[in-house]
XYZ file of C-alpha atoms in Angstrom:
727
model
C 25.204 -17.588 -33.067
C 26.044 -20.872 -34.805
C 24.087 -22.442 -37.655
C 22.143 -24.742 -35.349
C 21.023 -21.826 -33.191
C 19.907 -19.807 -36.221
C 17.854 -22.708 -37.492
C 16.237 -23.573 -34.172
C 15.785 -20.050 -32.913
C 17.467 -19.108 -29.640
C 14.585 -18.235 -27.345
C 15.224 -16.935 -23.841
C 14.178 -20.323 -22.480
C 16.463 -22.259 -24.835
C 19.273 -19.876 -23.908
C 18.790 -20.793 -20.262
C 18.591 -24.494 -21.024
C 21.701 -24.534 -23.228
C 23.750 -21.657 -21.897
C 23.525 -22.356 -18.201
C 24.190 -26.071 -18.510
C 27.121 -25.397 -20.865
C 28.546 -23.034 -18.274
C 28.453 -25.757 -15.682
C 25.800 -24.006 -13.598
C 22.132 -24.804 -13.008
C 21.287 -27.439 -15.625
C 17.716 -26.518 -16.436
C 17.979 -28.159 -19.846
C 19.061 -31.386 -18.192
C 16.124 -31.579 -15.801
C 15.127 -35.221 -15.439
C 11.557 -35.912 -14.442
C 11.120 -39.018 -12.284
C 9.121 -41.777 -13.932
C 6.263 -41.359 -11.471
C 6.259 -37.544 -11.539
C 2.984 -35.761 -12.174
C 2.569 -34.024 -15.477
C 0.663 -31.098 -16.874
C -0.011 -29.869 -20.374
C 2.519 -27.224 -21.440
C -0.421 -25.331 -22.932
C -3.082 -25.391 -20.230
C -5.826 -24.460 -22.681
C -5.363 -27.536 -24.910
C -8.660 -29.219 -25.672
C -9.378 -32.931 -25.444
C -12.124 -34.632 -27.395
C -15.545 -35.360 -25.911
C -15.140 -39.153 -25.836
C -14.595 -40.265 -22.263
C -15.902 -37.044 -20.749
C -17.764 -38.059 -17.610
C -18.909 -34.540 -16.808
C -17.762 -31.005 -17.619
C -14.923 -31.287 -15.112
C -13.543 -34.754 -15.831
C -12.406 -36.561 -18.961
C -10.818 -40.006 -18.763
C -8.782 -41.275 -21.679
C -8.335 -44.973 -22.659
C -4.836 -45.047 -21.117
C -6.385 -43.963 -17.779
C -5.142 -40.376 -18.012
C -7.555 -38.265 -15.984
C -7.960 -34.747 -17.320
C -9.410 -32.435 -14.686
C -10.622 -29.024 -15.802
C -9.603 -26.083 -13.632
C -11.821 -23.015 -13.807
C -9.521 -20.708 -11.813
C -6.245 -19.223 -13.053
C -2.799 -20.498 -12.093
C -0.633 -17.502 -11.256
C 1.748 -19.167 -8.830
C -0.721 -19.962 -6.050
C -0.774 -23.707 -6.728
C -4.413 -24.150 -7.699
C -3.479 -26.338 -10.669
C -2.624 -28.882 -7.985
C -5.017 -28.031 -5.149
C -8.233 -28.020 -7.177
C -7.497 -31.331 -8.958
C -6.729 -32.806 -5.525
C -10.254 -31.927 -4.421
C -11.779 -33.617 -7.468
C -9.456 -36.619 -7.230
C -10.296 -37.090 -3.548
C -13.817 -38.060 -4.533
C -13.008 -39.653 -7.890
C -10.670 -42.219 -6.362
C -8.333 -42.096 -9.363
C -4.618 -42.801 -9.651
C -3.068 -39.438 -8.782
C -0.076 -40.129 -11.030
C -2.497 -40.167 -14.000
C -4.005 -36.737 -13.326
C -3.416 -33.908 -15.799
C -5.172 -30.549 -15.289
C -6.175 -28.120 -18.019
C -8.088 -24.871 -18.046
C -11.838 -24.979 -18.354
C -13.289 -23.164 -21.348
C -14.858 -19.748 -20.818
C -16.804 -20.251 -24.066
C -18.272 -23.473 -22.748
C -19.129 -21.764 -19.488
C -21.016 -19.146 -21.521
C -22.852 -21.624 -23.755
C -23.715 -24.110 -21.007
C -25.232 -21.761 -18.443
C -22.181 -21.339 -16.179
C -21.380 -25.047 -16.018
C -18.092 -24.173 -14.265
C -19.889 -22.069 -11.622
C -17.201 -19.420 -11.169
C -14.118 -18.689 -13.249
C -12.785 -15.507 -11.688
C -9.704 -15.894 -9.514
C -9.429 -13.510 -6.580
C -10.380 -12.953 -2.993
C -8.420 -16.075 -2.031
C -11.493 -18.001 -3.076
C -10.250 -20.791 -5.342
C -10.581 -23.492 -2.679
C -13.005 -21.989 -0.203
C -15.611 -21.053 -2.819
C -15.196 -24.088 -5.088
C -14.497 -27.053 -2.826
C -18.018 -28.371 -2.412
C -19.000 -28.382 -6.075
C -15.599 -29.781 -7.076
C -16.050 -32.616 -4.615
C -19.527 -33.122 -6.052
C -18.096 -33.346 -9.586
C -15.623 -36.008 -8.492
C -18.281 -37.965 -6.607
C -20.618 -37.783 -9.602
C -18.000 -39.255 -11.930
C -17.016 -41.949 -9.436
C -20.596 -43.126 -9.031
C -21.132 -43.285 -12.781
C -17.962 -45.340 -13.227
C -19.115 -47.710 -10.500
C -22.515 -48.117 -12.123
C -20.900 -48.759 -15.516
C -18.772 -51.544 -14.034
C -21.691 -52.983 -12.100
C -23.766 -53.116 -15.278
C -21.012 -55.044 -17.050
C -20.775 -57.537 -14.230
C -24.526 -57.524 -13.676
C -24.044 -57.003 -9.949
C -25.402 -54.375 -7.535
C -23.406 -51.137 -7.539
C -23.274 -51.394 -3.741
C -21.009 -54.447 -4.081
C -18.348 -52.387 -5.877
C -15.712 -49.966 -4.639
C -12.982 -47.842 -6.173
C -9.257 -47.653 -5.606
C -6.438 -45.935 -7.510
C -8.318 -45.610 -10.778
C -10.063 -48.967 -10.750
C -13.546 -50.184 -9.944
C -13.333 -53.350 -7.839
C -15.930 -56.068 -7.297
C -15.260 -57.089 -3.730
C -16.730 -60.611 -3.928
C -15.148 -61.847 -7.154
C -11.986 -59.782 -7.046
C -12.609 -58.576 -10.604
C -11.690 -55.046 -11.646
C -11.959 -52.569 -14.479
C -9.682 -49.636 -15.124
C -11.351 -46.234 -15.343
C -10.138 -45.898 -18.937
C -12.095 -49.016 -19.874
C -15.318 -47.654 -18.399
C -15.276 -43.952 -19.279
C -17.309 -44.182 -22.491
C -20.110 -46.115 -20.815
C -19.990 -44.019 -17.636
C -20.459 -40.854 -19.679
C -23.879 -42.109 -20.837
C -25.197 -42.932 -17.368
C -27.638 -40.554 -15.698
C -27.740 -40.720 -11.917
C -31.058 -40.761 -10.133
C -29.518 -38.846 -7.243
C -26.176 -37.202 -6.599
C -23.922 -39.061 -4.137
C -22.925 -37.477 -0.846
C -19.461 -35.926 -0.664
C -16.822 -36.847 1.892
C -16.322 -34.996 5.150
C -12.812 -34.060 6.313
C -12.321 -37.111 8.540
C -12.803 -39.301 5.442
C -10.151 -37.642 3.290
C -7.250 -39.731 2.036
C -5.691 -37.319 -0.471
C -6.706 -33.852 0.705
C -4.281 -32.718 3.384
C -1.203 -34.421 1.925
C 1.848 -32.282 1.043
C 2.011 -33.151 -2.658
C 4.407 -31.750 -5.254
C 2.864 -29.139 -7.522
C 1.854 -30.327 -10.972
C 3.020 -27.149 -12.700
C 6.591 -27.347 -11.378
C 8.193 -29.604 -14.060
C 7.096 -27.573 -17.122
C 8.019 -24.342 -15.361
C 11.473 -25.681 -14.492
C 12.113 -26.768 -18.077
C 10.678 -23.584 -19.553
C 7.980 -25.517 -21.419
C 5.074 -23.829 -19.623
C 3.317 -21.298 -21.822
C 2.682 -17.818 -20.448
C 0.849 -15.164 -22.388
C 4.105 -13.479 -23.304
C 5.334 -16.716 -24.950
C 2.583 -16.920 -27.574
C 3.620 -17.099 -31.220
C 1.140 -17.357 -34.109
C 1.604 -17.541 -37.894
C 1.604 -14.110 -39.579
C 1.622 -12.429 -36.163
C 2.610 -8.789 -35.772
C 3.559 -6.899 -32.619
C 2.259 -3.789 -30.911
C 3.683 -1.444 -28.307
C 1.578 1.248 -26.688
C 2.168 4.809 -25.623
C -0.531 6.400 -23.478
C -1.030 9.761 -21.843
C 1.236 10.093 -18.789
C -1.659 11.676 -16.875
C -4.527 9.285 -16.181
C -7.654 10.299 -18.056
C -5.755 12.274 -20.678
C -5.958 11.823 -24.423
C -4.025 12.383 -27.654
C -4.145 15.957 -28.929
C -1.974 15.353 -31.972
C 0.805 13.101 -33.207
C 3.253 12.979 -36.106
C 3.036 9.502 -37.605
C 5.313 10.577 -40.438
C 8.259 10.784 -38.025
C 8.386 7.001 -37.729
C 6.987 5.927 -41.124
C 10.397 5.246 -42.604
C 11.543 2.979 -39.777
C 12.194 -0.639 -40.619
C 9.248 -2.974 -39.994
C 6.726 -0.311 -38.958
C 3.254 -1.224 -40.193
C 0.703 1.088 -38.588
C -0.207 3.491 -35.810
C -3.596 2.666 -34.308
C -5.582 4.911 -31.911
C -6.474 3.294 -28.589
C -8.198 4.768 -25.560
C -5.913 7.387 -24.059
C -3.084 6.795 -26.509
C -1.658 5.065 -29.552
C -0.397 1.617 -30.495
C 2.534 1.238 -32.867
C 2.448 -1.983 -34.906
C 5.543 -3.614 -36.378
C 6.959 -6.940 -37.491
C 9.090 -7.130 -34.323
C 8.286 -5.970 -30.802
C 11.584 -4.135 -30.355
C 10.898 -2.118 -33.486
C 7.378 -1.343 -32.312
C 8.637 -0.318 -28.864
C 11.424 1.927 -30.125
C 9.108 3.590 -32.628
C 6.494 4.165 -29.927
C 9.109 5.898 -27.792
C 10.176 8.046 -30.754
C 6.645 8.939 -31.888
C 6.016 12.680 -31.367
C 2.771 13.050 -29.393
C 1.101 16.101 -27.890
C -1.262 15.257 -25.042
C -4.464 16.694 -23.626
C -3.458 16.133 -20.017
C -6.404 17.871 -18.379
C -6.618 19.530 -14.940
C -5.141 16.500 -13.156
C -1.728 17.521 -14.532
C -1.514 20.021 -11.655
C -1.694 17.342 -8.940
C 1.020 15.556 -6.995
C 1.471 13.204 -4.063
C 2.172 15.963 -1.549
C -1.179 17.533 -2.343
C -2.857 14.133 -2.099
C -1.317 13.586 1.345
C -2.672 16.913 2.554
C -6.108 16.290 1.055
C -6.485 12.811 2.522
C -5.559 14.001 6.000
C -7.939 16.948 5.680
C -10.713 14.576 4.600
C -10.560 12.911 8.012
C -12.117 16.052 9.495
C -14.938 16.125 6.962
C -18.175 14.225 6.518
C -18.056 10.460 6.996
C -20.359 7.467 7.067
C -20.277 5.310 10.177
C -19.637 1.643 9.383
C -19.859 0.494 13.020
C -20.668 2.040 16.368
C -20.844 0.328 19.750
C -21.343 2.093 23.074
C -20.690 5.644 24.171
C -17.486 6.399 22.297
C -17.422 10.144 22.952
C -18.001 9.707 26.678
C -15.358 7.008 27.069
C -12.781 8.996 25.098
C -13.265 11.931 27.469
C -12.464 9.872 30.564
C -9.508 7.603 29.928
C -5.849 8.040 29.011
C -5.882 9.398 25.444
C -3.764 7.996 22.636
C -4.012 9.494 19.164
C -2.186 8.445 16.003
C -2.387 9.012 12.253
C -1.252 6.364 9.776
C -0.668 6.791 6.061
C -0.314 4.254 3.258
C 0.692 5.162 -0.314
C -0.485 3.972 -3.684
C 1.185 0.692 -4.656
C 1.717 -0.968 -8.015
C 1.081 -4.662 -8.607
C 4.367 -5.097 -10.505
C 3.912 -8.690 -11.714
C 7.101 -10.174 -13.136
C 5.344 -10.760 -16.472
C 4.193 -7.362 -17.765
C 0.673 -7.118 -19.123
C 0.317 -8.589 -22.583
C -2.314 -10.048 -24.897
C -2.367 -11.728 -28.282
C -5.593 -11.244 -30.213
C -6.852 -12.267 -33.633
C -10.040 -10.737 -34.986
C -11.081 -12.528 -38.168
C -14.181 -13.760 -39.978
C -16.523 -12.298 -37.381
C -14.723 -14.125 -34.584
C -12.168 -13.261 -31.927
C -9.442 -15.446 -30.453
C -7.457 -14.262 -27.459
C -4.348 -15.720 -25.818
C -3.390 -14.205 -22.474
C -3.093 -14.773 -18.768
C -6.234 -13.426 -17.116
C -7.690 -13.794 -13.656
C -11.171 -13.475 -15.091
C -11.724 -15.333 -18.394
C -15.490 -14.789 -18.212
C -15.060 -11.016 -18.074
C -12.253 -11.151 -20.644
C -14.627 -12.864 -23.059
C -17.188 -10.092 -22.651
C -14.540 -7.366 -23.015
C -13.194 -8.916 -26.200
C -16.683 -9.206 -27.686
C -17.453 -5.559 -26.933
C -14.129 -4.311 -28.304
C -14.511 -6.301 -31.530
C -18.225 -5.637 -31.946
C -19.199 -9.309 -32.057
C -21.442 -11.538 -29.961
C -19.778 -13.129 -26.909
C -20.429 -16.561 -28.428
C -17.960 -15.665 -31.187
C -15.057 -15.223 -28.738
C -12.580 -17.871 -27.599
C -10.293 -17.143 -24.621
C -7.140 -19.271 -24.439
C -6.040 -18.679 -20.856
C -2.314 -19.111 -20.227
C -0.252 -19.412 -17.085
C 0.068 -16.028 -15.386
C 3.452 -14.587 -14.474
C 1.946 -12.949 -11.404
C -1.424 -11.302 -11.010
C -2.024 -10.013 -7.469
C -5.370 -8.601 -8.627
C -4.099 -6.644 -11.639
C -4.980 -9.303 -14.193
C -8.613 -9.292 -13.074
C -9.235 -6.187 -15.213
C -7.699 -6.527 -18.657
C -6.926 -3.149 -20.224
C -4.337 -4.818 -22.448
C -7.011 -7.126 -23.903
C -9.156 -4.256 -25.142
C -6.100 -2.664 -26.735
C -4.977 -5.877 -28.467
C -8.437 -6.596 -29.884
C -8.755 -2.999 -31.095
C -5.406 -3.195 -32.888
C -6.031 -6.616 -34.422
C -9.374 -5.453 -35.768
C -7.687 -2.417 -37.308
C -4.776 -4.240 -38.999
C -6.520 -7.511 -39.877
C -3.786 -9.728 -38.412
C -3.077 -11.556 -35.174
C -1.441 -8.996 -32.884
C 0.733 -9.574 -29.862
C 0.524 -6.443 -27.718
C 3.006 -6.111 -24.849
C 3.301 -3.389 -22.245
C 6.839 -2.394 -21.386
C 7.783 -2.515 -17.728
C 7.458 1.272 -17.628
C 3.976 1.159 -19.121
C 3.036 -1.594 -16.690
C 4.079 0.408 -13.631
C 3.014 3.856 -14.836
C -0.431 2.771 -16.059
C -1.395 0.291 -13.389
C -4.588 0.389 -11.342
C -3.067 0.860 -7.907
C -3.616 -0.098 -4.291
C -5.554 2.882 -2.935
C -3.877 5.592 -0.916
C -5.222 5.867 2.633
C -5.055 8.017 5.749
C -6.306 6.363 8.934
C -6.719 8.197 12.234
C -7.066 6.549 15.637
C -8.328 8.047 18.853
C -8.385 5.773 21.866
C -8.694 5.920 25.628
C -7.254 3.387 28.067
C -9.239 2.489 31.150
C -7.938 1.984 34.656
C -6.982 -1.603 33.793
C -4.815 -0.446 30.912
C -7.205 -1.899 28.342
C -8.861 0.240 25.650
C -12.149 1.662 26.894
C -12.887 3.336 23.555
C -11.578 3.475 20.004
C -12.618 5.856 17.273
C -11.179 5.029 13.838
C -11.590 7.146 10.726
C -10.299 6.068 7.325
C -10.084 8.135 4.157
C -9.368 5.834 1.241
C -9.997 5.494 -2.479
C -13.081 3.567 -3.587
C -12.188 0.642 -5.837
C -15.782 0.151 -6.963
C -16.124 3.771 -8.029
C -12.737 3.808 -9.737
C -13.627 0.739 -11.810
C -17.077 2.137 -12.578
C -18.720 -0.933 -11.069
C -20.769 0.852 -8.407
C -21.443 4.317 -7.052
C -21.324 2.877 -3.503
C -24.295 4.991 -2.538
C -24.116 3.803 1.069
C -20.749 5.529 1.408
C -19.178 2.415 2.935
C -17.238 0.080 0.674
C -16.574 -3.294 2.347
C -12.923 -3.400 1.306
C -12.373 0.111 2.674
C -13.200 -0.947 6.238
C -12.282 -4.648 6.201
C -10.199 -5.496 9.233
C -11.367 -2.305 10.979
C -15.140 -2.600 11.197
C -14.768 -6.295 12.020
C -11.666 -6.054 14.188
C -11.505 -8.958 16.656
C -10.353 -6.977 19.687
C -12.572 -6.446 22.698
C -13.612 -2.832 23.094
C -16.939 -1.804 24.651
C -17.078 1.530 22.851
C -15.928 1.527 19.233
C -16.731 3.617 16.181
C -15.383 3.148 12.646
C -16.052 5.882 10.082
C -15.465 5.715 6.346
C -14.617 8.508 3.907
C -14.355 7.371 0.283
C -12.046 9.742 -1.543
C -10.819 9.241 -5.090
C -8.379 11.176 -7.226
C -7.671 10.810 -10.951
C -5.342 7.884 -10.127
C -7.146 4.591 -10.900
C -7.281 2.088 -8.054
C -8.289 -1.532 -7.745
C -7.711 -4.791 -5.903
C -4.166 -5.381 -4.677
C -3.085 -8.533 -2.881
C -5.197 -8.595 0.337
C -7.115 -5.474 -0.782
C -8.156 -3.180 2.109
C -6.635 -5.461 4.722
C -3.166 -4.467 3.517
C -3.352 -0.858 4.730
C -5.895 -1.457 7.503
C -3.887 -4.195 9.218
C -0.787 -1.994 9.084
C -2.613 0.796 10.858
C -4.595 -1.260 13.380
C -1.826 -3.635 14.413
C 0.650 -0.782 14.738
C -1.816 1.123 16.899
C -2.465 -1.924 19.094
C 1.271 -1.893 19.822
C 1.105 1.809 20.596
C -1.643 1.177 23.125
C 0.325 -1.701 24.648
C 3.345 0.576 25.067
C 1.201 3.317 26.625
C -0.245 0.722 29.011
C 3.220 -0.577 29.890
C 2.345 -4.070 28.681
C 3.963 -6.658 26.453
C 2.427 -6.470 22.932
C 1.757 -10.218 22.777
C 0.128 -10.401 26.186
C -1.795 -7.191 25.556
C -3.320 -8.753 22.452
C -4.017 -11.925 24.354
C -6.177 -10.046 26.852
C -8.032 -8.263 24.042
C -8.749 -11.596 22.329
C -10.158 -13.440 25.338
C -13.036 -15.672 24.317
C -11.687 -16.168 20.788
C -9.950 -19.574 20.907
C -8.974 -19.595 17.228
C -7.160 -16.265 17.521
C -5.549 -17.285 20.797
C -4.294 -20.571 19.335
C -2.605 -18.704 16.495
C -1.215 -16.065 18.841
C 0.160 -18.577 21.349
C 1.737 -20.722 18.639
C 3.324 -17.620 17.224
C 4.813 -16.616 20.562
C 6.127 -20.125 21.197
C 7.692 -20.703 17.785
C 9.256 -17.240 17.568
C 10.857 -17.367 21.029
C 8.871 -14.291 21.955
C 10.321 -12.593 25.005
C 13.850 -13.936 24.543
C 16.267 -11.019 24.926
C 17.921 -9.621 21.813
C 21.048 -7.459 21.438
C 20.818 -3.709 21.116
C 19.558 -2.656 17.700
C 17.497 -5.801 17.242
C 13.806 -6.292 17.886
C 10.773 -8.481 17.412
C 7.393 -7.287 16.251
C 4.084 -9.099 16.287
C 0.832 -8.722 14.351
C -2.276 -10.827 13.792
C -5.080 -10.336 11.303
C -8.019 -12.201 9.815
C -8.856 -11.839 6.127
C -10.599 -14.031 3.574
C -11.658 -16.413 6.326
C -8.112 -17.083 7.548
C -6.265 -15.901 10.640
C -2.550 -15.256 10.168
C -0.159 -14.088 12.833
C 3.431 -13.105 12.112
C 6.471 -12.253 14.166
C 9.341 -10.405 12.511
C 12.825 -10.441 13.957
C 15.110 -7.783 12.521
C 18.167 -5.655 13.091
C 18.588 -1.939 12.525
C 22.165 -0.784 12.159
C 23.315 2.427 13.856
C 23.253 3.941 10.370
C 19.549 3.072 10.054
C 19.775 0.103 7.682
C 17.043 -2.505 8.258
C 17.754 -6.199 7.879
C 14.851 -8.598 8.406
C 16.400 -11.744 9.868
C 13.470 -14.076 10.441
C 9.715 -14.292 9.922
C 7.544 -16.766 11.794
C 3.947 -17.242 10.686
C 1.076 -19.141 12.295
C -1.981 -19.876 10.173
C -5.544 -20.996 10.823
C -7.437 -21.545 7.584
C -9.616 -24.260 9.119
C -8.636 -27.052 6.730
C -5.808 -27.482 4.230
C -5.837 -29.142 0.832
C -2.063 -29.105 0.316
C 0.174 -28.032 3.222
C 3.097 -27.523 0.858
C 1.120 -24.983 -1.145
C 0.061 -23.181 2.024
C 3.679 -22.736 3.075
C 4.576 -21.467 -0.397
C 1.745 -18.948 -0.371
C 2.642 -17.619 3.065
C 6.254 -17.217 1.934
C 5.095 -15.465 -1.240
C 2.740 -13.177 0.676
C 5.445 -12.288 3.182
C 7.947 -11.365 0.468
C 5.308 -9.376 -1.422
C 4.320 -7.559 1.771
C 7.948 -6.956 2.715
C 8.542 -5.294 -0.644
C 5.658 -2.930 0.005
C 6.523 -2.252 3.645
C 10.205 -1.568 3.119
C 10.274 0.067 -0.307
C 6.891 0.330 -2.033
C 5.327 3.628 -3.092
C 3.901 5.151 -6.219
C 4.332 8.904 -6.265
C 2.685 11.449 -8.530
C 4.271 14.566 -10.022
C 2.394 16.804 -12.465
C -0.368 14.221 -12.514
C 1.882 11.380 -13.709
C 3.523 8.413 -11.997
C 7.213 8.956 -11.280
C 8.332 5.334 -10.916
C 8.876 3.236 -14.024
C 10.975 0.151 -13.374
C 12.525 -1.935 -10.642
C 15.356 0.558 -10.190
C 12.934 3.081 -8.677
C 10.089 0.731 -7.707
C 12.149 -1.621 -5.621
C 11.048 -5.123 -4.655
C 12.618 -7.471 -2.133
C 15.534 -9.366 -3.623
C 16.953 -12.659 -2.417
C 19.333 -10.785 -0.109
C 16.341 -9.007 1.472
C 14.406 -12.227 2.036
C 14.736 -13.847 5.472
C 14.045 -17.440 6.484
C 10.251 -17.822 6.720
C 8.610 -20.445 8.918
C 4.961 -21.444 8.525
C 3.093 -23.255 11.298
C -0.437 -24.562 10.767
C -2.862 -24.125 13.664
C -5.998 -25.566 12.119
C -9.306 -25.148 13.927
C -11.174 -27.438 11.514
C -14.946 -27.560 11.745
C -16.801 -25.851 8.909
C -14.039 -23.335 8.356
C -12.333 -23.254 4.953
C -10.319 -20.054 4.639
C -8.394 -18.656 1.689
C -4.616 -18.658 1.647
C -3.313 -16.600 -1.302
C -3.688 -13.204 0.354
C -3.976 -13.473 4.178
C -0.217 -13.709 4.695
C 0.331 -10.178 3.373
C -1.529 -7.924 5.884
C 0.410 -8.776 9.075
C 3.910 -8.320 7.669
C 4.029 -4.497 7.478
C 2.884 -3.889 11.073
C 5.102 -6.714 12.360
C 8.090 -5.043 10.660
C 7.224 -1.605 12.013
C 6.595 -2.936 15.513
C 9.955 -4.727 15.397
C 11.653 -1.504 14.321
C 10.127 0.263 17.316
C 11.404 -2.528 19.598
C 14.880 -2.144 18.104
C 15.127 1.662 17.933
C 12.264 3.243 19.855
C 11.148 4.954 16.639
C 7.514 4.576 15.610
C 6.695 4.355 11.900
C 3.264 5.640 10.971
C 3.803 6.239 7.273
C 4.971 3.663 4.748
C 7.335 2.760 3.201
C 9.991 2.271 5.852
C 12.744 3.610 3.567
C 11.375 7.136 3.983
C 11.991 7.164 7.759
C 15.369 8.096 9.260
C 16.157 5.179 11.575
C 19.689 6.128 12.595
C 20.208 5.537 16.299
C 23.979 5.536 16.737
C 27.141 7.149 15.411
C 27.338 7.142 11.621
């Protein structure tokens, strides 16, 4: 390292900027932002002063910069662009002047939930926020108009707005928003203005570039793992390999003499080692002798779980839906039975869990990427023993969340350690800790019994699912009804016509913690249902697409997606031996997504996905570019799970620990992905972050059957021998 590098500090981002450009490769350091490019604060939590704040959502500076607060978390889904677009649609500002920043969880607490909702999940950022965000923009616009009208002493009705200016139509005079903001902030409206309807939109619906792209390309964007504070120390954690276990004893003296080691702090289920450098903390944590109280769960493993979940299907259940005489219809028609199994899955975000906390002077400051800043604030207050009003959450960009960052175990640990050592502490989970102490997608066993009538259509379906309860695992609810909505989503509300249908639910938990995973219950339920629909089509001697089409008669939104899918994928076009197409369609979070997978299986059983075509009906779209990105992301995430993903348990502990044994789809595994919008409009506003994930696993498995004749009923695909020719 030369003298300049030592002085400046060679961060991983600076290494990329300098090293790659010097090597003649991708010149990240030389990224040139066009003059009219949209910008975003590198630190999304930066605070602006109150002057020029029109309402809690909008602050306009004298130079016409429009700061729009975003209450949801940016973890790659594009909401730092989509949500400001909704506000700007009504505000009528100059889009090139817009700069988003995170809304304050502390302000939300002190001002009676002024930001309505701050949790990010359930694909709800747009569909649950659109109306009040439009209202915020309309409110600010009307106040700006009234401020200008008062200056001119003209009726507000004679004024209009355009590109960040209030115009007086008769005289041709105008004021910039930046000139009016201070006066507009003082105006109180007698009534709130009406918001636009979709046919009036001029900005919503345009494929705009994402605002967070430039700082992420240059490496300027701040993630939780990037935080540096004066006098900061570092912590690495070691926790009991068996969930629910605790520390029996440890020998702190074994690491006392190591360079930079400052303390060993007890945390729930384990210990945190504190040092002046993370590497030193991590290595000492690995070397720390610990004896664990593992408990009775140490005798469990995945094979036993598999047996127990299948056995549970024959036990007591609660009926979530029942139509018609299921037992009678099953006794008459052509019977088809199948059992599907889905394993635990890790979230595996690219940025491992981390949190920087500083407990001092009766206050707590936290820097992290969280999907739920409101809940994080409460957790930090409880862990530090202070009032929630004494906590400040600085939310950062998230390097992936997928549900995992909605419950912040790392936050409680960081606050606990900071309180113990009296310094700001940056606590980072290693990749192994992140994968082995996740809260996983629940394991499930789903059994189907069906009977086909004389017309080849299902006369009856009986579905039983045994699956872990997320609510019980998190301690949020006992689910006394016995039916958890996520456990039966996509099953109890399946769109297919069937006169006699029964869906039963068995909630079964083990010691393995479970929680929300991208698309939640739809991920395993769509795999099972859409695979079984194909099985019924095969038994009926019918084409899977046309079979679905008959079952979806009278549902024009589903049929539009299905027909678009068939057209764009060249469904029915012959393929060579060893290649196949598979189809699946599923509705989740208010959005219908259909996908066709085209793949090849070599005679040796190697699967290569060659193409994915998706058709999407989310009703309306804020940013079509973001929708395409999210479908691509969901497909790749779902492909990883379908082809490779599984968490296995041995002696009560997770076996997998890093990307060498918890494989994710690489660039070479990723096919071309096409996204086609089939928007039904009306009052429908569906989510988009998660609905692209459920159809991909069944579409892959149905394509494998088309290519090889082998049916996959247990994921991941890698565990099935698909050889069909000479090796």
